[in-house]
C-alpha cells in the first residue's frame, strides 16, 4: 500500500477507525485503564451483596377493630365492604380478608414493580375518602405496610433447660436492645416466650358480696393506670415537671386499688381477686431441639424452651456485612448479657448464605476466565492472549461500576449474567487483535497505521455482531410478574458488558497491540510462517472444497450431532434449568392440625415429628 493510498484510507475511517486512531497513542488510554480498575475494585467492595435480587412487591395489611363483634359480623360489616372499596383501585393485584373476634384484617397486594410510596398513598387516600362507610362503634383503620426487607436475615435462638419461656424472653429482650444498635439493621423483634404481666383473677362470689361489677373494675383500672402531665413548678430558679398519676408496676400496687365503697368502707381489688405477677397466657410454644451430633456445651437430644430474636436489614444495605456485624456483636455481648445456663445459637444467617452463593459464582467466574485465557494462549499465542486477557477484568470492573451507580447489587443473577456474557465479551477484542496480527504479518505501512486500518476494517461487522447479541437480551426487560425484576440483572448487565467490550476493543486493545504484539519469525515487514493451526485448517478446508463426497459426509455428521444434542433432553441425558440448584441446608415441616385443636395437642404432635427427624 502506498502513502497516497494510506492517506485516502485514513480519510475514509469509520467510527471504529477514528476511535482507534485517537486512543492508540494517547495518554488518556492509560488513565482509562487505571480508572476502570479503580472504579471496578471500589464497586466490588462497596456494592451490596445478597443471595437474590430484591423484588419490589408493595403490600399492606389493613386492621380494623370492632370491639364485641363476632367473626361473622366482622366479615359482613367490615371485611367484605372494605374489599369492595379497594377492588376499584388501580395497580392492585388481589386482596385477602380475614375475620376474627372483634378484628378484621384485609391484606392488599399490588402489582409487581408498582412504586411502594405511590401505592401506599393511594391506599390511604382510598380508605380515608370512604371513612364515613365504617359502621358505628368501629375504630379507625390501621394500615401497616409489608416490606420484603422486613424479612429477618439473622435469627438467634435463646434456649435453656433451666429457665422458663418468660425468663428467656427477658434475656432475649436484653440482647435485642443491643443488637438493634448494629449499623444497617432495621425491624427487629422477639418471637416466642410469654410476656410478663400482672394477672387479676376475679372471684365472682366475693364480687357479689361487695356488690362490685366487672365494669367497676375496668373503669378503675383504666382511670388509674395513667401518667398525665399536670403543669410546671418553678422553685429556686429550677423548672420541674409536675405529673399526676403513675403507671401500675407491681401486683401490690394493683391490689391496693379501690374499686368500690361498701358500707362506707373502701373495697380493695385484692379483696375480690387473686393477683399475681407472672407470665401471660400461652399463645404459642417455641422450642429448639438438638440431635445426638450436637457438639455444644451440653449434648441434648430433646426439645427445650426457646425464644428467637429476628433481625432484618435496611433496604439497600449489604446483607453479608449486616449479618456479620450482628453475629460479631452477639459474640461480643454474650458473656455480659447471657446467663451461664442459657444457650445461644444462630439458627438462620442469610448473610452467610448470600456470601456462599456469591463466592461460589465468583469461583465459577474465575474458572471461566481461566479457561478462556487457556484457550487464547493455545490458539492465539501468549502475547495476543495476554492483550485479550487484560480486557476481561476491565470489562467486568466497568460493568460492576455501572451496576453500582444504577443501584444494582451483587447477587446470584448478577454473577450469572456476567458468566453468561463472558464468552461473548471477549469476541470483540479477539477479532481486533486477530486482524491487527494479520496486518502485522504482511508487508505494509508503519505499525501504528496498520493497527488503525485493521480496526477500521472490522468496525462495521463487529458493531453489527455486538448489537445483535444485545438485542437478543433486551426483550427480557419487558418480562412481567415476579420473573421480571428477578431476572432483571441479565438484560441490564449483559448489554452493559457487551457495549463495554466494544469500547475496550476499539481503545485498549489497539493501544496494547501496538506496543506488545510481536510477530514471530522476523516481525514486521517479513512474510509470516504459518503455524500448526493455520496449516491444519487449510488442509481440512482444502479437502472439503475439492471433494464433494467429503462435504456431504461433513454435513451429515453435523446434522447427526445436532439431532443427537436435540434428543438428549428427551432421554433425560441432560436437564435444562435457568439457574443452578441453590445449596440450601434447611427445610420446613408444616403440621396442619384440625381446626379447634388445643395448643397442647399441636405441641405434642410437633414434638413427635421432631423426634423422628432427629434420628
PDB file of N, CA, C and O in Angstrom, residues 34-101:
ATOM      1  N   UNK A  34      -6.583   2.759  34.251  1.00  0.00           N
ATOM      2  CA  UNK A  34      -6.493   2.949  35.702  1.00  0.00           C
ATOM      3  C   UNK A  34      -7.850   3.252  36.306  1.00  0.00           C
ATOM      4  O   UNK A  34      -8.226   2.727  37.360  1.00  0.00           O
ATOM      5  N   UNK A  35      -8.629   4.118  35.634  1.00  0.00           N
ATOM      6  CA  UNK A  35      -9.963   4.452  36.137  1.00  0.00           C
ATOM      7  C   UNK A  35     -10.861   3.219  36.175  1.00  0.00           C
ATOM      8  O   UNK A  35     -11.618   3.010  37.133  1.00  0.00           O
ATOM      9  N   UNK A  36     -10.780   2.381  35.125  1.00  0.00           N
ATOM     10  CA  UNK A  36     -11.615   1.181  35.085  1.00  0.00           C
ATOM     11  C   UNK A  36     -11.264   0.243  36.226  1.00  0.00           C
ATOM     12  O   UNK A  36     -12.148  -0.297  36.905  1.00  0.00           O
ATOM     13  N   UNK A  37      -9.957   0.040  36.472  1.00  0.00           N
ATOM     14  CA  UNK A  37      -9.542  -0.863  37.549  1.00  0.00           C
ATOM     15  C   UNK A  37      -9.959  -0.324  38.918  1.00  0.00           C
ATOM     16  O   UNK A  37     -10.530  -1.053  39.742  1.00  0.00           O
ATOM     17  N   UNK A  38      -9.706   0.947  39.173  1.00  0.00           N
ATOM     18  CA  UNK A  38     -10.010   1.514  40.489  1.00  0.00           C
ATOM     19  C   UNK A  38     -11.517   1.559  40.735  1.00  0.00           C
ATOM     20  O   UNK A  38     -11.987   1.197  41.822  1.00  0.00           O
ATOM     21  N   UNK A  39     -12.284   2.010  39.742  1.00  0.00           N
ATOM     22  CA  UNK A  39     -13.743   2.084  39.928  1.00  0.00           C
ATOM     23  C   UNK A  39     -14.335   0.694  40.081  1.00  0.00           C
ATOM     24  O   UNK A  39     -15.272   0.483  40.870  1.00  0.00           O
ATOM     25  N   UNK A  40     -13.789  -0.281  39.338  1.00  0.00           N
ATOM     26  CA  UNK A  40     -14.308  -1.648  39.458  1.00  0.00           C
ATOM     27  C   UNK A  40     -14.016  -2.264  40.812  1.00  0.00           C
ATOM     28  O   UNK A  40     -14.871  -2.917  41.409  1.00  0.00           O
ATOM     29  N   UNK A  41     -12.783  -2.064  41.307  1.00  0.00           N
ATOM     30  CA  UNK A  41     -12.440  -2.602  42.630  1.00  0.00           C
ATOM     31  C   UNK A  41     -13.286  -1.942  43.710  1.00  0.00           C
ATOM     32  O   UNK A  41     -13.783  -2.611  44.634  1.00  0.00           O
ATOM     33  N   UNK A  42     -13.486  -0.615  43.612  1.00  0.00           N
ATOM     34  CA  UNK A  42     -14.332   0.071  44.577  1.00  0.00           C
ATOM     35  C   UNK A  42     -15.762  -0.448  44.531  1.00  0.00           C
ATOM     36  O   UNK A  42     -16.384  -0.701  45.576  1.00  0.00           O
ATOM     37  N   UNK A  43     -16.294  -0.613  43.318  1.00  0.00           N
ATOM     38  CA  UNK A  43     -17.663  -1.130  43.189  1.00  0.00           C
ATOM     39  C   UNK A  43     -17.766  -2.542  43.741  1.00  0.00           C
ATOM     40  O   UNK A  43     -18.756  -2.898  44.392  1.00  0.00           O
ATOM     41  N   UNK A  44     -16.741  -3.362  43.505  1.00  0.00           N
ATOM     42  CA  UNK A  44     -16.768  -4.738  44.012  1.00  0.00           C
ATOM     43  C   UNK A  44     -16.780  -4.769  45.534  1.00  0.00           C
ATOM     44  O   UNK A  44     -17.409  -5.635  46.146  1.00  0.00           O
ATOM     45  N   UNK A  45     -16.107  -3.811  46.161  1.00  0.00           N
ATOM     46  CA  UNK A  45     -16.009  -3.801  47.624  1.00  0.00           C
ATOM     47  C   UNK A  45     -17.246  -3.214  48.292  1.00  0.00           C
ATOM     48  O   UNK A  45     -17.636  -3.658  49.377  1.00  0.00           O
ATOM     49  N   UNK A  46     -17.869  -2.205  47.682  1.00  0.00           N
ATOM     50  CA  UNK A  46     -18.951  -1.478  48.361  1.00  0.00           C
ATOM     51  C   UNK A  46     -20.338  -1.843  47.861  1.00  0.00           C
ATOM     52  O   UNK A  46     -21.330  -1.501  48.513  1.00  0.00           O
ATOM     53  N   UNK A  47     -20.452  -2.536  46.725  1.00  0.00           N
ATOM     54  CA  UNK A  47     -21.782  -2.902  46.225  1.00  0.00           C
ATOM     55  C   UNK A  47     -22.442  -3.879  47.195  1.00  0.00           C
ATOM     56  O   UNK A  47     -21.826  -4.861  47.615  1.00  0.00           O
ATOM     57  N   UNK A  48     -23.699  -3.637  47.577  1.00  0.00           N
ATOM     58  CA  UNK A  48     -24.397  -4.568  48.479  1.00  0.00           C
ATOM     59  C   UNK A  48     -24.455  -5.967  47.887  1.00  0.00           C
ATOM     60  O   UNK A  48     -24.651  -6.141  46.682  1.00  0.00           O
ATOM     61  N   UNK A  49     -24.295  -6.957  48.757  1.00  0.00           N
ATOM     62  CA  UNK A  49     -24.351  -8.356  48.330  1.00  0.00           C
ATOM     63  C   UNK A  49     -25.534  -9.042  48.990  1.00  0.00           C
ATOM     64  O   UNK A  49     -25.794  -8.855  50.169  1.00  0.00           O
ATOM     65  N   UNK A  50     -26.230  -9.819  48.223  1.00  0.00           N
ATOM     66  CA  UNK A  50     -27.361 -10.587  48.728  1.00  0.00           C
ATOM     67  C   UNK A  50     -27.518 -11.830  47.865  1.00  0.00           C
ATOM     68  O   UNK A  50     -26.923 -11.931  46.782  1.00  0.00           O
ATOM     69  N   UNK A  51     -28.297 -12.761  48.358  1.00  0.00           N
ATOM     70  CA  UNK A  51     -28.416 -14.031  47.637  1.00  0.00           C
ATOM     71  C   UNK A  51     -29.203 -13.862  46.352  1.00  0.00           C
ATOM     72  O   UNK A  51     -28.824 -14.397  45.305  1.00  0.00           O
ATOM     73  N   UNK A  52     -30.302 -13.147  46.400  1.00  0.00           N
ATOM     74  CA  UNK A  52     -31.170 -12.965  45.237  1.00  0.00           C
ATOM     75  C   UNK A  52     -31.495 -11.494  45.060  1.00  0.00           C
ATOM     76  O   UNK A  52     -31.417 -10.712  46.013  1.00  0.00           O
ATOM     77  N   UNK A  53     -31.885 -11.077  43.850  1.00  0.00           N
ATOM     78  CA  UNK A  53     -32.266  -9.676  43.637  1.00  0.00           C
ATOM     79  C   UNK A  53     -33.501  -9.304  44.456  1.00  0.00           C
ATOM     80  O   UNK A  53     -34.358 -10.146  44.753  1.00  0.00           O
ATOM     81  N   UNK A  54     -33.566  -8.027  44.817  1.00  0.00           N
ATOM     82  CA  UNK A  54     -34.727  -7.526  45.539  1.00  0.00           C
ATOM     83  C   UNK A  54     -35.899  -7.372  44.574  1.00  0.00           C
ATOM     84  O   UNK A  54     -35.752  -6.811  43.493  1.00  0.00           O
ATOM     85  N   UNK A  55     -37.035  -7.901  44.958  1.00  0.00           N
ATOM     86  CA  UNK A  55     -38.255  -7.794  44.159  1.00  0.00           C
ATOM     87  C   UNK A  55     -39.226  -6.889  44.908  1.00  0.00           C
ATOM     88  O   UNK A  55     -39.616  -7.181  46.043  1.00  0.00           O
ATOM     89  N   UNK A  56     -39.593  -5.773  44.294  1.00  0.00           N
ATOM     90  CA  UNK A  56     -40.489  -4.810  44.929  1.00  0.00           C
ATOM     91  C   UNK A  56     -41.930  -5.255  44.691  1.00  0.00           C
ATOM     92  O   UNK A  56     -42.428  -5.222  43.560  1.00  0.00           O
ATOM     93  N   UNK A  57     -42.575  -5.705  45.751  1.00  0.00           N
ATOM     94  CA  UNK A  57     -43.981  -6.099  45.692  1.00  0.00           C
ATOM     95  C   UNK A  57     -44.707  -5.332  46.792  1.00  0.00           C
ATOM     96  O   UNK A  57     -44.795  -5.805  47.926  1.00  0.00           O
ATOM     97  N   UNK A  58     -45.214  -4.126  46.504  1.00  0.00           N
ATOM     98  CA  UNK A  58     -45.893  -3.350  47.554  1.00  0.00           C
ATOM     99  C   UNK A  58     -47.083  -4.112  48.125  1.00  0.00           C
ATOM    100  O   UNK A  58     -47.889  -4.689  47.383  1.00  0.00           O
ATOM    101  N   UNK A  59     -47.185  -4.127  49.426  1.00  0.00           N
ATOM    102  CA  UNK A  59     -48.290  -4.812  50.097  1.00  0.00           C
ATOM    103  C   UNK A  59     -48.532  -4.136  51.438  1.00  0.00           C
ATOM    104  O   UNK A  59     -47.665  -3.439  51.972  1.00  0.00           O
ATOM    105  N   UNK A  60     -49.724  -4.330  51.963  1.00  0.00           N
ATOM    106  CA  UNK A  60     -50.077  -3.728  53.253  1.00  0.00           C
ATOM    107  C   UNK A  60     -51.214  -4.525  53.872  1.00  0.00           C
ATOM    108  O   UNK A  60     -52.011  -5.160  53.168  1.00  0.00           O
ATOM    109  N   UNK A  61     -51.261  -4.497  55.193  1.00  0.00           N
ATOM    110  CA  UNK A  61     -52.359  -5.082  55.956  1.00  0.00           C
ATOM    111  C   UNK A  61     -53.193  -3.950  56.568  1.00  0.00           C
ATOM    112  O   UNK A  61     -52.636  -3.035  57.176  1.00  0.00           O
ATOM    113  N   UNK A  62     -54.501  -4.024  56.392  1.00  0.00           N
ATOM    114  CA  UNK A  62     -55.420  -3.036  56.963  1.00  0.00           C
ATOM    115  C   UNK A  62     -56.146  -3.699  58.124  1.00  0.00           C
ATOM    116  O   UNK A  62     -56.885  -4.671  57.932  1.00  0.00           O
ATOM    117  N   UNK A  63     -55.929  -3.194  59.339  1.00  0.00           N
ATOM    118  CA  UNK A  63     -56.528  -3.762  60.542  1.00  0.00           C
ATOM    119  C   UNK A  63     -57.644  -2.844  61.023  1.00  0.00           C
ATOM    120  O   UNK A  63     -57.430  -1.647  61.222  1.00  0.00           O
ATOM    121  N   UNK A  64     -58.829  -3.418  61.205  1.00  0.00           N
ATOM    122  CA  UNK A  64     -59.999  -2.663  61.663  1.00  0.00           C
ATOM    123  C   UNK A  64     -60.591  -3.391  62.859  1.00  0.00           C
ATOM    124  O   UNK A  64     -60.954  -4.573  62.758  1.00  0.00           O
ATOM    125  N   UNK A  65     -60.693  -2.691  64.002  1.00  0.00           N
ATOM    126  CA  UNK A  65     -61.244  -3.284  65.226  1.00  0.00           C
ATOM    127  C   UNK A  65     -62.688  -2.834  65.440  1.00  0.00           C
ATOM    128  O   UNK A  65     -63.012  -1.663  65.246  1.00  0.00           O
ATOM    129  N   UNK A  66     -63.520  -3.797  65.822  1.00  0.00           N
ATOM    130  CA  UNK A  66     -64.895  -3.509  66.249  1.00  0.00           C
ATOM    131  C   UNK A  66     -65.140  -4.322  67.509  1.00  0.00           C
ATOM    132  O   UNK A  66     -65.510  -5.510  67.436  1.00  0.00           O
ATOM    133  N   UNK A  67     -64.891  -3.725  68.677  1.00  0.00           N
ATOM    134  CA  UNK A  67     -64.986  -4.475  69.935  1.00  0.00           C
ATOM    135  C   UNK A  67     -66.342  -5.143  70.109  1.00  0.00           C
ATOM    136  O   UNK A  67     -67.395  -4.524  69.892  1.00  0.00           O
ATOM    137  N   UNK A  68     -66.296  -6.413  70.503  1.00  0.00           N
ATOM    138  CA  UNK A  68     -67.511  -7.165  70.796  1.00  0.00           C
ATOM    139  C   UNK A  68     -68.150  -7.828  69.603  1.00  0.00           C
ATOM    140  O   UNK A  68     -69.109  -8.601  69.770  1.00  0.00           O
ATOM    141  N   UNK A  69     -67.666  -7.594  68.389  1.00  0.00           N
ATOM    142  CA  UNK A  69     -68.282  -8.171  67.198  1.00  0.00           C
ATOM    143  C   UNK A  69     -67.793  -9.595  66.987  1.00  0.00           C
ATOM    144  O   UNK A  69     -66.629  -9.917  67.227  1.00  0.00           O
ATOM    145  N   UNK A  70     -68.679 -10.456  66.528  1.00  0.00           N
ATOM    146  CA  UNK A  70     -68.315 -11.835  66.223  1.00  0.00           C
ATOM    147  C   UNK A  70     -67.629 -11.899  64.860  1.00  0.00           C
ATOM    148  O   UNK A  70     -67.706 -10.955  64.072  1.00  0.00           O
ATOM    149  N   UNK A  71     -66.932 -12.999  64.563  1.00  0.00           N
ATOM    150  CA  UNK A  71     -66.292 -13.111  63.244  1.00  0.00           C
ATOM    151  C   UNK A  71     -67.271 -12.936  62.084  1.00  0.00           C
ATOM    152  O   UNK A  71     -66.921 -12.339  61.067  1.00  0.00           O
ATOM    153  N   UNK A  72     -68.503 -13.442  62.236  1.00  0.00           N
ATOM    154  CA  UNK A  72     -69.498 -13.287  61.164  1.00  0.00           C
ATOM    155  C   UNK A  72     -69.871 -11.825  60.979  1.00  0.00           C
ATOM    156  O   UNK A  72     -69.970 -11.333  59.835  1.00  0.00           O
ATOM    157  N   UNK A  73     -70.051 -11.118  62.079  1.00  0.00           N
ATOM    158  CA  UNK A  73     -70.370  -9.693  61.978  1.00  0.00           C
ATOM    159  C   UNK A  73     -69.192  -8.896  61.392  1.00  0.00           C
ATOM    160  O   UNK A  73     -69.401  -7.992  60.576  1.00  0.00           O
ATOM    161  N   UNK A  74     -67.984  -9.241  61.799  1.00  0.00           N
ATOM    162  CA  UNK A  74     -66.813  -8.546  61.254  1.00  0.00           C
ATOM    163  C   UNK A  74     -66.715  -8.783  59.750  1.00  0.00           C
ATOM    164  O   UNK A  74     -66.403  -7.863  58.978  1.00  0.00           O
ATOM    165  N   UNK A  75     -67.002 -10.013  59.318  1.00  0.00           N
ATOM    166  CA  UNK A  75     -66.934 -10.319  57.890  1.00  0.00           C
ATOM    167  C   UNK A  75     -67.957  -9.507  57.092  1.00  0.00           C
ATOM    168  O   UNK A  75     -67.628  -8.942  56.043  1.00  0.00           O
ATOM    169  N   UNK A  76     -69.196  -9.431  57.602  1.00  0.00           N
ATOM    170  CA  UNK A  76     -70.252  -8.761  56.855  1.00  0.00           C
ATOM    171  C   UNK A  76     -70.168  -7.239  56.930  1.00  0.00           C
ATOM    172  O   UNK A  76     -70.464  -6.542  55.951  1.00  0.00           O
ATOM    173  N   UNK A  77     -69.758  -6.706  58.074  1.00  0.00           N
ATOM    174  CA  UNK A  77     -69.785  -5.257  58.273  1.00  0.00           C
ATOM    175  C   UNK A  77     -68.466  -4.569  57.911  1.00  0.00           C
ATOM    176  O   UNK A  77     -68.465  -3.367  57.603  1.00  0.00           O
ATOM    177  N   UNK A  78     -67.350  -5.318  57.954  1.00  0.00           N
ATOM    178  CA  UNK A  78     -66.042  -4.671  57.776  1.00  0.00           C
ATOM    179  C   UNK A  78     -65.274  -5.250  56.594  1.00  0.00           C
ATOM    180  O   UNK A  78     -64.891  -4.529  55.665  1.00  0.00           O
ATOM    181  N   UNK A  79     -65.015  -6.556  56.628  1.00  0.00           N
ATOM    182  CA  UNK A  79     -64.103  -7.155  55.655  1.00  0.00           C
ATOM    183  C   UNK A  79     -64.639  -7.053  54.230  1.00  0.00           C
ATOM    184  O   UNK A  79     -63.962  -6.535  53.329  1.00  0.00           O
ATOM    185  N   UNK A  80     -65.880  -7.532  54.008  1.00  0.00           N
ATOM    186  CA  UNK A  80     -66.422  -7.504  52.643  1.00  0.00           C
ATOM    187  C   UNK A  80     -66.605  -6.082  52.112  1.00  0.00           C
ATOM    188  O   UNK A  80     -66.219  -5.805  50.959  1.00  0.00           O
ATOM    189  N   UNK A  81     -67.177  -5.137  52.881  1.00  0.00           N
ATOM    190  CA  UNK A  81     -67.249  -3.759  52.355  1.00  0.00           C
ATOM    191  C   UNK A  81     -65.882  -3.144  52.066  1.00  0.00           C
ATOM    192  O   UNK A  81     -65.716  -2.437  51.071  1.00  0.00           O
ATOM    193  N   UNK A  82     -64.886  -3.443  52.913  1.00  0.00           N
ATOM    194  CA  UNK A  82     -63.556  -2.882  52.678  1.00  0.00           C
ATOM    195  C   UNK A  82     -62.929  -3.473  51.426  1.00  0.00           C
ATOM    196  O   UNK A  82     -62.285  -2.753  50.641  1.00  0.00           O
ATOM    197  N   UNK A  83     -63.112  -4.770  51.207  1.00  0.00           N
ATOM    198  CA  UNK A  83     -62.592  -5.374  49.979  1.00  0.00           C
ATOM    199  C   UNK A  83     -63.269  -4.783  48.746  1.00  0.00           C
ATOM    200  O   UNK A  83     -62.608  -4.552  47.716  1.00  0.00           O
ATOM    201  N   UNK A  84     -64.567  -4.504  48.836  1.00  0.00           N
ATOM    202  CA  UNK A  84     -65.278  -3.900  47.699  1.00  0.00           C
ATOM    203  C   UNK A  84     -64.760  -2.497  47.407  1.00  0.00           C
ATOM    204  O   UNK A  84     -64.644  -2.083  46.249  1.00  0.00           O
ATOM    205  N   UNK A  85     -64.427  -1.749  48.457  1.00  0.00           N
ATOM    206  CA  UNK A  85     -63.885  -0.395  48.266  1.00  0.00           C
ATOM    207  C   UNK A  85     -62.521  -0.448  47.574  1.00  0.00           C
ATOM    208  O   UNK A  85     -62.223   0.354  46.686  1.00  0.00           O
ATOM    209  N   UNK A  86     -61.703  -1.430  47.957  1.00  0.00           N
ATOM    210  CA  UNK A  86     -60.345  -1.494  47.428  1.00  0.00           C
ATOM    211  C   UNK A  86     -60.263  -2.113  46.040  1.00  0.00           C
ATOM    212  O   UNK A  86     -59.283  -1.889  45.327  1.00  0.00           O
ATOM    213  N   UNK A  87     -61.270  -2.883  45.649  1.00  0.00           N
ATOM    214  CA  UNK A  87     -61.205  -3.560  44.361  1.00  0.00           C
ATOM    215  C   UNK A  87     -61.122  -2.586  43.194  1.00  0.00           C
ATOM    216  O   UNK A  87     -60.575  -2.907  42.141  1.00  0.00           O
ATOM    217  N   UNK A  88     -61.638  -1.390  43.359  1.00  0.00           N
ATOM    218  CA  UNK A  88     -61.637  -0.432  42.261  1.00  0.00           C
ATOM    219  C   UNK A  88     -60.344   0.314  42.083  1.00  0.00           C
ATOM    220  O   UNK A  88     -60.214   1.114  41.147  1.00  0.00           O
ATOM    221  N   UNK A  89     -59.365   0.085  42.942  1.00  0.00           N
ATOM    222  CA  UNK A  89     -58.092   0.801  42.856  1.00  0.00           C
ATOM    223  C   UNK A  89     -57.227   0.250  41.723  1.00  0.00           C
ATOM    224  O   UNK A  89     -57.217  -0.950  41.464  1.00  0.00           O
ATOM    225  N   UNK A  90     -56.499   1.135  41.067  1.00  0.00           N
ATOM    226  CA  UNK A  90     -55.577   0.714  40.024  1.00  0.00           C
ATOM    227  C   UNK A  90     -54.285   0.189  40.650  1.00  0.00           C
ATOM    228  O   UNK A  90     -53.839   0.682  41.687  1.00  0.00           O
ATOM    229  N   UNK A  91     -53.703  -0.820  40.024  1.00  0.00           N
ATOM    230  CA  UNK A  91     -52.434  -1.373  40.482  1.00  0.00           C
ATOM    231  C   UNK A  91     -52.557  -2.486  41.495  1.00  0.00           C
ATOM    232  O   UNK A  91     -51.548  -3.094  41.850  1.00  0.00           O
ATOM    233  N   UNK A  92     -53.768  -2.775  41.970  1.00  0.00           N
ATOM    234  CA  UNK A  92     -53.950  -3.847  42.953  1.00  0.00           C
ATOM    235  C   UNK A  92     -54.064  -5.188  42.239  1.00  0.00           C
ATOM    236  O   UNK A  92     -54.830  -5.342  41.289  1.00  0.00           O
ATOM    237  N   UNK A  93     -53.281  -6.161  42.693  1.00  0.00           N
ATOM    238  CA  UNK A  93     -53.347  -7.496  42.119  1.00  0.00           C
ATOM    239  C   UNK A  93     -54.459  -8.311  42.759  1.00  0.00           C
ATOM    240  O   UNK A  93     -55.274  -8.908  42.066  1.00  0.00           O
ATOM    241  N   UNK A  94     -54.498  -8.337  44.083  1.00  0.00           N
ATOM    242  CA  UNK A  94     -55.590  -9.047  44.760  1.00  0.00           C
ATOM    243  C   UNK A  94     -55.660  -8.609  46.219  1.00  0.00           C
ATOM    244  O   UNK A  94     -54.707  -8.012  46.757  1.00  0.00           O
ATOM    245  N   UNK A  95     -56.786  -8.897  46.855  1.00  0.00           N
ATOM    246  CA  UNK A  95     -56.987  -8.642  48.286  1.00  0.00           C
ATOM    247  C   UNK A  95     -57.403  -9.945  48.960  1.00  0.00           C
ATOM    248  O   UNK A  95     -57.967 -10.835  48.327  1.00  0.00           O
ATOM    249  N   UNK A  96     -57.120 -10.009  50.257  1.00  0.00           N
ATOM    250  CA  UNK A  96     -57.460 -11.209  51.023  1.00  0.00           C
ATOM    251  C   UNK A  96     -57.908 -10.766  52.408  1.00  0.00           C
ATOM    252  O   UNK A  96     -57.189 -10.043  53.097  1.00  0.00           O
ATOM    253  N   UNK A  97     -59.113 -11.161  52.805  1.00  0.00           N
ATOM    254  CA  UNK A  97     -59.662 -10.737  54.086  1.00  0.00           C
ATOM    255  C   UNK A  97     -59.772 -11.869  55.082  1.00  0.00           C
ATOM    256  O   UNK A  97     -60.028 -13.019  54.721  1.00  0.00           O
ATOM    257  N   UNK A  98     -59.552 -11.531  56.357  1.00  0.00           N
ATOM    258  CA  UNK A  98     -59.682 -12.481  57.459  1.00  0.00           C
ATOM    259  C   UNK A  98     -60.539 -11.824  58.546  1.00  0.00           C
ATOM    260  O   UNK A  98     -60.280 -10.680  58.930  1.00  0.00           O
ATOM    261  N   UNK A  99     -61.535 -12.549  59.023  1.00  0.00           N
ATOM    262  CA  UNK A  99     -62.422 -12.050  60.080  1.00  0.00           C
ATOM    263  C   UNK A  99     -62.192 -12.848  61.354  1.00  0.00           C
ATOM    264  O   UNK A  99     -62.198 -14.080  61.341  1.00  0.00           O
ATOM    265  N   UNK A 100     -61.971 -12.121  62.462  1.00  0.00           N
ATOM    266  CA  UNK A 100     -61.770 -12.743  63.766  1.00  0.00           C
ATOM    267  C   UNK A 100     -62.655 -12.042  64.784  1.00  0.00           C
ATOM    268  O   UNK A 100     -63.384 -11.102  64.448  1.00  0.00           O
ATOM    269  N   UNK A 101     -62.595 -12.498  66.017  1.00  0.00           N
ATOM    270  CA  UNK A 101     -63.354 -11.846  67.081  1.00  0.00           C
ATOM    271  C   UNK A 101     -62.878 -10.407  67.228  1.00  0.00           C
ATOM    272  O   UNK A 101     -61.701 -10.156  67.531  1.00  0.00           O
TER     273      UNK A 101
END
